[in-house]
């Protein structure tokens, strides 16, 4: 009796797995992917993460319709090594990028390269000089723009908005990275006293 029940559960589990596998392999159009990242932004001080003050209404609106990786933890608190891990899937001990401005090894495929190989249109708009082209962070991107001087984040936003006006006829992967929360933090006057 017990063996029959186990076989029945095993068959049901196998059928469910096959059904889910078939659904995952359906010819549906791959989704657009927009990856928004920010240097030194504390999740525990964001509205959508439960912070009591309304610190991030626009990010909260964006996150309401997006995947929000609240359980994600960086393997290293340095920009280039953390992004080398994010984009290769390898730990810093494996990819060897343990400091900013260290290149990502050419032998390790980057996320944008894999997505481009799967037919995605790719673009990156970043404002941290540690993520520069010379370190390999442009690999796989059809368009890669680094705005590391002056008002970088505003320039990132303008470049992305111009790109967003172009046709999105095929699956698109866009990476937007801002550095504004990074120190030394000097907020504009209109925000300086907002949360005192």
PDB file of C-alpha atoms in Angstrom:
ATOM      1  CA  UNK A   1       0.000   0.000   0.000  1.00  0.00           C
ATOM      2  CA  UNK A   2       2.756   2.460   1.019  1.00  0.00           C
ATOM      3  CA  UNK A   3       4.842   1.588  -2.069  1.00  0.00           C
ATOM      4  CA  UNK A   4       1.831   2.115  -4.380  1.00  0.00           C
ATOM      5  CA  UNK A   5       1.155   5.506  -2.820  1.00  0.00           C
ATOM      6  CA  UNK A   6       4.795   6.547  -3.250  1.00  0.00           C
ATOM      7  CA  UNK A   7       4.761   5.473  -6.905  1.00  0.00           C
ATOM      8  CA  UNK A   8       1.554   7.466  -7.449  1.00  0.00           C
ATOM      9  CA  UNK A   9       3.090  10.582  -5.879  1.00  0.00           C
ATOM     10  CA  UNK A  10       6.263  10.098  -7.900  1.00  0.00           C
ATOM     11  CA  UNK A  11       4.231   9.816 -11.133  1.00  0.00           C
ATOM     12  CA  UNK A  12       2.209  12.918 -10.218  1.00  0.00           C
ATOM     13  CA  UNK A  13       5.406  14.854  -9.466  1.00  0.00           C
ATOM     14  CA  UNK A  14       6.944  13.699 -12.760  1.00  0.00           C
ATOM     15  CA  UNK A  15       3.819  14.713 -14.687  1.00  0.00           C
ATOM     16  CA  UNK A  16       3.837  18.143 -13.022  1.00  0.00           C
ATOM     17  CA  UNK A  17       7.538  18.588 -13.805  1.00  0.00           C
ATOM     18  CA  UNK A  18       6.969  17.650 -17.459  1.00  0.00           C
ATOM     19  CA  UNK A  19       3.997  20.018 -17.681  1.00  0.00           C
ATOM     20  CA  UNK A  20       5.988  22.891 -16.178  1.00  0.00           C
ATOM     21  CA  UNK A  21       8.938  22.059 -18.421  1.00  0.00           C
ATOM     22  CA  UNK A  22       6.721  22.099 -21.504  1.00  0.00           C
ATOM     23  CA  UNK A  23       5.235  25.448 -20.447  1.00  0.00           C
ATOM     24  CA  UNK A  24       8.722  26.880 -19.917  1.00  0.00           C
ATOM     25  CA  UNK A  25       9.748  25.759 -23.417  1.00  0.00           C
ATOM     26  CA  UNK A  26       6.735  27.261 -25.160  1.00  0.00           C
ATOM     27  CA  UNK A  27       7.495  29.555 -28.101  1.00  0.00           C
ATOM     28  CA  UNK A  28       6.321  32.651 -26.195  1.00  0.00           C
ATOM     29  CA  UNK A  29       8.281  35.829 -26.834  1.00  0.00           C
ATOM     30  CA  UNK A  30      11.167  36.271 -24.360  1.00  0.00           C
ATOM     31  CA  UNK A  31      10.611  39.185 -21.963  1.00  0.00           C
ATOM     32  CA  UNK A  32      12.320  42.541 -22.048  1.00  0.00           C
ATOM     33  CA  UNK A  33      14.770  42.842 -19.153  1.00  0.00           C
ATOM     34  CA  UNK A  34      15.612  46.144 -17.468  1.00  0.00           C
ATOM     35  CA  UNK A  35      18.240  45.792 -14.746  1.00  0.00           C
ATOM     36  CA  UNK A  36      18.399  48.877 -12.536  1.00  0.00           C
ATOM     37  CA  UNK A  37      21.295  49.001 -10.064  1.00  0.00           C
ATOM     38  CA  UNK A  38      22.707  51.713  -7.821  1.00  0.00           C
ATOM     39  CA  UNK A  39      25.976  52.078  -5.960  1.00  0.00           C
ATOM     40  CA  UNK A  40      25.749  52.054  -2.142  1.00  0.00           C
ATOM     41  CA  UNK A  41      21.955  52.352  -2.030  1.00  0.00           C
ATOM     42  CA  UNK A  42      20.680  50.908   1.271  1.00  0.00           C
ATOM     43  CA  UNK A  43      17.661  48.692   0.694  1.00  0.00           C
ATOM     44  CA  UNK A  44      16.533  49.145   4.299  1.00  0.00           C
ATOM     45  CA  UNK A  45      15.993  52.862   3.606  1.00  0.00           C
ATOM     46  CA  UNK A  46      13.752  52.384   0.564  1.00  0.00           C
ATOM     47  CA  UNK A  47       9.976  52.813   0.741  1.00  0.00           C
ATOM     48  CA  UNK A  48       9.229  49.589  -1.120  1.00  0.00           C
ATOM     49  CA  UNK A  49      11.405  47.640   1.322  1.00  0.00           C
ATOM     50  CA  UNK A  50       9.317  48.824   4.257  1.00  0.00           C
ATOM     51  CA  UNK A  51      11.132  51.984   5.372  1.00  0.00           C
ATOM     52  CA  UNK A  52       8.652  54.239   7.206  1.00  0.00           C
ATOM     53  CA  UNK A  53       9.510  57.432   5.308  1.00  0.00           C
ATOM     54  CA  UNK A  54       8.574  57.899   1.659  1.00  0.00           C
ATOM     55  CA  UNK A  55      12.175  57.995   0.459  1.00  0.00           C
ATOM     56  CA  UNK A  56      11.796  56.405  -2.950  1.00  0.00           C
ATOM     57  CA  UNK A  57       8.336  56.874  -4.507  1.00  0.00           C
ATOM     58  CA  UNK A  58       9.546  56.460  -8.100  1.00  0.00           C
ATOM     59  CA  UNK A  59      11.563  53.344  -7.332  1.00  0.00           C
ATOM     60  CA  UNK A  60       8.562  51.970  -5.419  1.00  0.00           C
ATOM     61  CA  UNK A  61       6.328  52.565  -8.450  1.00  0.00           C
ATOM     62  CA  UNK A  62       8.864  50.843 -10.711  1.00  0.00           C
ATOM     63  CA  UNK A  63       9.311  47.939  -8.265  1.00  0.00           C
ATOM     64  CA  UNK A  64       5.544  47.396  -8.019  1.00  0.00           C
ATOM     65  CA  UNK A  65       5.583  45.888 -11.497  1.00  0.00           C
ATOM     66  CA  UNK A  66       9.049  44.344 -11.422  1.00  0.00           C
ATOM     67  CA  UNK A  67      10.975  41.544  -9.813  1.00  0.00           C
ATOM     68  CA  UNK A  68      12.490  42.839  -6.595  1.00  0.00           C
ATOM     69  CA  UNK A  69      15.410  40.769  -5.330  1.00  0.00           C
ATOM     70  CA  UNK A  70      15.125  41.599  -1.637  1.00  0.00           C
ATOM     71  CA  UNK A  71      17.110  38.592  -0.484  1.00  0.00           C
ATOM     72  CA  UNK A  72      20.114  39.366  -2.688  1.00  0.00           C
ATOM     73  CA  UNK A  73      23.393  39.913  -0.886  1.00  0.00           C
ATOM     74  CA  UNK A  74      26.627  40.992  -2.518  1.00  0.00           C
ATOM     75  CA  UNK A  75      29.617  38.677  -2.269  1.00  0.00           C
ATOM     76  CA  UNK A  76      31.962  41.655  -1.979  1.00  0.00           C
ATOM     77  CA  UNK A  77      31.306  45.344  -1.195  1.00  0.00           C
ATOM     78  CA  UNK A  78      33.222  46.718  -4.183  1.00  0.00           C
ATOM     79  CA  UNK A  79      31.581  47.762  -7.434  1.00  0.00           C
ATOM     80  CA  UNK A  80      33.630  45.986 -10.130  1.00  0.00           C
ATOM     81  CA  UNK A  81      34.052  42.668  -8.276  1.00  0.00           C
ATOM     82  CA  UNK A  82      30.349  42.605  -7.349  1.00  0.00           C
ATOM     83  CA  UNK A  83      29.276  43.235 -10.953  1.00  0.00           C
ATOM     84  CA  UNK A  84      31.805  40.725 -12.277  1.00  0.00           C
ATOM     85  CA  UNK A  85      30.030  38.173 -10.059  1.00  0.00           C
ATOM     86  CA  UNK A  86      26.549  39.342 -11.084  1.00  0.00           C
ATOM     87  CA  UNK A  87      27.356  39.176 -14.792  1.00  0.00           C
ATOM     88  CA  UNK A  88      29.449  35.977 -14.869  1.00  0.00           C
ATOM     89  CA  UNK A  89      27.822  33.970 -12.096  1.00  0.00           C
ATOM     90  CA  UNK A  90      31.273  33.286 -10.633  1.00  0.00           C
ATOM     91  CA  UNK A  91      32.606  34.118  -7.170  1.00  0.00           C
ATOM     92  CA  UNK A  92      35.524  36.611  -6.953  1.00  0.00           C
ATOM     93  CA  UNK A  93      37.807  33.695  -6.046  1.00  0.00           C
ATOM     94  CA  UNK A  94      36.932  32.208  -9.437  1.00  0.00           C
ATOM     95  CA  UNK A  95      36.874  35.266 -11.695  1.00  0.00           C
ATOM     96  CA  UNK A  96      39.777  36.999  -9.945  1.00  0.00           C
ATOM     97  CA  UNK A  97      38.256  40.507  -9.907  1.00  0.00           C
ATOM     98  CA  UNK A  98      38.830  41.574  -6.319  1.00  0.00           C
ATOM     99  CA  UNK A  99      39.395  45.305  -6.792  1.00  0.00           C
ATOM    100  CA  UNK A 100      37.924  48.074  -8.915  1.00  0.00           C
ATOM    101  CA  UNK A 101      39.575  48.578 -12.309  1.00  0.00           C
ATOM    102  CA  UNK A 102      40.617  44.907 -12.543  1.00  0.00           C
ATOM    103  CA  UNK A 103      39.448  43.452 -15.878  1.00  0.00           C
ATOM    104  CA  UNK A 104      36.966  40.596 -16.053  1.00  0.00           C
ATOM    105  CA  UNK A 105      38.745  37.615 -17.686  1.00  0.00           C
ATOM    106  CA  UNK A 106      37.830  37.253 -21.370  1.00  0.00           C
ATOM    107  CA  UNK A 107      37.334  33.497 -20.884  1.00  0.00           C
ATOM    108  CA  UNK A 108      34.249  34.087 -18.725  1.00  0.00           C
ATOM    109  CA  UNK A 109      31.087  34.883 -20.704  1.00  0.00           C
ATOM    110  CA  UNK A 110      29.163  37.912 -19.480  1.00  0.00           C
ATOM    111  CA  UNK A 111      25.363  38.050 -19.111  1.00  0.00           C
ATOM    112  CA  UNK A 112      24.961  40.540 -21.978  1.00  0.00           C
ATOM    113  CA  UNK A 113      27.010  38.256 -24.253  1.00  0.00           C
ATOM    114  CA  UNK A 114      24.734  35.325 -23.452  1.00  0.00           C
ATOM    115  CA  UNK A 115      21.586  37.390 -23.995  1.00  0.00           C
ATOM    116  CA  UNK A 116      22.940  38.857 -27.252  1.00  0.00           C
ATOM    117  CA  UNK A 117      23.664  35.288 -28.384  1.00  0.00           C
ATOM    118  CA  UNK A 118      20.014  34.440 -27.645  1.00  0.00           C
ATOM    119  CA  UNK A 119      18.824  37.264 -29.928  1.00  0.00           C
ATOM    120  CA  UNK A 120      18.477  40.113 -27.428  1.00  0.00           C
ATOM    121  CA  UNK A 121      19.198  43.733 -28.289  1.00  0.00           C
ATOM    122  CA  UNK A 122      21.443  45.031 -25.479  1.00  0.00           C
ATOM    123  CA  UNK A 123      22.294  48.451 -24.055  1.00  0.00           C
ATOM    124  CA  UNK A 124      24.006  49.754 -20.920  1.00  0.00           C
ATOM    125  CA  UNK A 125      23.954  53.242 -19.396  1.00  0.00           C
ATOM    126  CA  UNK A 126      26.257  53.512 -16.377  1.00  0.00           C
ATOM    127  CA  UNK A 127      27.810  56.235 -14.226  1.00  0.00           C
ATOM    128  CA  UNK A 128      30.602  54.526 -12.270  1.00  0.00           C
ATOM    129  CA  UNK A 129      34.122  54.625 -13.781  1.00  0.00           C
ATOM    130  CA  UNK A 130      34.941  51.224 -12.236  1.00  0.00           C
ATOM    131  CA  UNK A 131      32.489  49.725 -14.763  1.00  0.00           C
ATOM    132  CA  UNK A 132      34.391  50.986 -17.761  1.00  0.00           C
ATOM    133  CA  UNK A 133      34.806  49.344 -21.122  1.00  0.00           C
ATOM    134  CA  UNK A 134      38.537  48.642 -20.537  1.00  0.00           C
ATOM    135  CA  UNK A 135      37.563  46.292 -17.690  1.00  0.00           C
ATOM    136  CA  UNK A 136      35.220  44.287 -19.909  1.00  0.00           C
ATOM    137  CA  UNK A 137      31.886  45.582 -18.648  1.00  0.00           C
ATOM    138  CA  UNK A 138      30.870  46.535 -22.196  1.00  0.00           C
ATOM    139  CA  UNK A 139      31.108  42.944 -23.447  1.00  0.00           C
ATOM    140  CA  UNK A 140      27.908  41.837 -25.128  1.00  0.00           C
ATOM    141  CA  UNK A 141      26.309  45.270 -25.236  1.00  0.00           C
ATOM    142  CA  UNK A 142      25.315  46.673 -28.628  1.00  0.00           C
ATOM    143  CA  UNK A 143      25.414  50.092 -26.997  1.00  0.00           C
ATOM    144  CA  UNK A 144      27.504  50.931 -23.928  1.00  0.00           C
ATOM    145  CA  UNK A 145      27.576  54.464 -22.506  1.00  0.00           C
ATOM    146  CA  UNK A 146      29.611  55.450 -19.453  1.00  0.00           C
ATOM    147  CA  UNK A 147      28.901  58.873 -17.937  1.00  0.00           C
ATOM    148  CA  UNK A 148      31.446  59.151 -15.149  1.00  0.00           C
ATOM    149  CA  UNK A 149      31.962  62.901 -15.069  1.00  0.00           C
ATOM    150  CA  UNK A 150      29.788  65.675 -13.650  1.00  0.00           C
ATOM    151  CA  UNK A 151      26.074  64.990 -13.509  1.00  0.00           C
ATOM    152  CA  UNK A 152      26.443  61.340 -14.535  1.00  0.00           C
ATOM    153  CA  UNK A 153      23.109  60.023 -13.342  1.00  0.00           C
ATOM    154  CA  UNK A 154      21.107  62.737 -15.111  1.00  0.00           C
ATOM    155  CA  UNK A 155      23.048  61.949 -18.288  1.00  0.00           C
ATOM    156  CA  UNK A 156      22.369  58.211 -17.792  1.00  0.00           C
ATOM    157  CA  UNK A 157      18.648  58.980 -17.499  1.00  0.00           C
ATOM    158  CA  UNK A 158      18.628  61.163 -20.634  1.00  0.00           C
ATOM    159  CA  UNK A 159      20.536  58.536 -22.650  1.00  0.00           C
ATOM    160  CA  UNK A 160      18.228  55.749 -21.515  1.00  0.00           C
ATOM    161  CA  UNK A 161      15.081  57.783 -22.249  1.00  0.00           C
ATOM    162  CA  UNK A 162      16.365  58.498 -25.767  1.00  0.00           C
ATOM    163  CA  UNK A 163      17.075  54.776 -26.220  1.00  0.00           C
ATOM    164  CA  UNK A 164      13.626  53.878 -24.860  1.00  0.00           C
ATOM    165  CA  UNK A 165      12.022  55.886 -27.691  1.00  0.00           C
ATOM    166  CA  UNK A 166      13.533  53.489 -30.239  1.00  0.00           C
ATOM    167  CA  UNK A 167      11.445  50.476 -31.359  1.00  0.00           C
ATOM    168  CA  UNK A 168      11.445  47.531 -28.959  1.00  0.00           C
ATOM    169  CA  UNK A 169      10.599  45.024 -31.681  1.00  0.00           C
ATOM    170  CA  UNK A 170      12.829  42.271 -30.338  1.00  0.00           C
ATOM    171  CA  UNK A 171      13.651  41.215 -26.771  1.00  0.00           C
ATOM    172  CA  UNK A 172      15.789  43.872 -25.114  1.00  0.00           C
ATOM    173  CA  UNK A 173      18.178  43.808 -22.150  1.00  0.00           C
ATOM    174  CA  UNK A 174      18.985  47.222 -20.668  1.00  0.00           C
ATOM    175  CA  UNK A 175      21.291  47.828 -17.719  1.00  0.00           C
ATOM    176  CA  UNK A 176      20.966  51.187 -15.955  1.00  0.00           C
ATOM    177  CA  UNK A 177      23.473  51.880 -13.184  1.00  0.00           C
ATOM    178  CA  UNK A 178      23.606  55.050 -11.082  1.00  0.00           C
ATOM    179  CA  UNK A 179      26.189  56.229  -8.583  1.00  0.00           C
ATOM    180  CA  UNK A 180      24.319  59.111  -6.885  1.00  0.00           C
ATOM    181  CA  UNK A 181      24.001  57.547  -3.401  1.00  0.00           C
ATOM    182  CA  UNK A 182      27.793  57.009  -3.336  1.00  0.00           C
ATOM    183  CA  UNK A 183      29.812  59.269  -1.064  1.00  0.00           C
ATOM    184  CA  UNK A 184      30.689  61.994  -0.751  1.00  0.00           C
ATOM    185  CA  UNK A 185      26.933  62.494  -0.802  1.00  0.00           C
ATOM    186  CA  UNK A 186      25.939  66.113  -1.347  1.00  0.00           C
ATOM    187  CA  UNK A 187      22.217  66.216  -2.122  1.00  0.00           C
ATOM    188  CA  UNK A 188      20.701  69.115  -4.046  1.00  0.00           C
ATOM    189  CA  UNK A 189      19.336  71.883  -1.813  1.00  0.00           C
ATOM    190  CA  UNK A 190      15.705  70.831  -2.333  1.00  0.00           C
ATOM    191  CA  UNK A 191      16.507  67.394  -0.783  1.00  0.00           C
ATOM    192  CA  UNK A 192      19.134  68.362   1.796  1.00  0.00           C
ATOM    193  CA  UNK A 193      16.720  69.132   4.647  1.00  0.00           C
ATOM    194  CA  UNK A 194      13.886  66.817   3.601  1.00  0.00           C
ATOM    195  CA  UNK A 195      14.632  64.042   6.106  1.00  0.00           C
ATOM    196  CA  UNK A 196      16.344  65.885   8.955  1.00  0.00           C
TER     197      UNK A 196
END
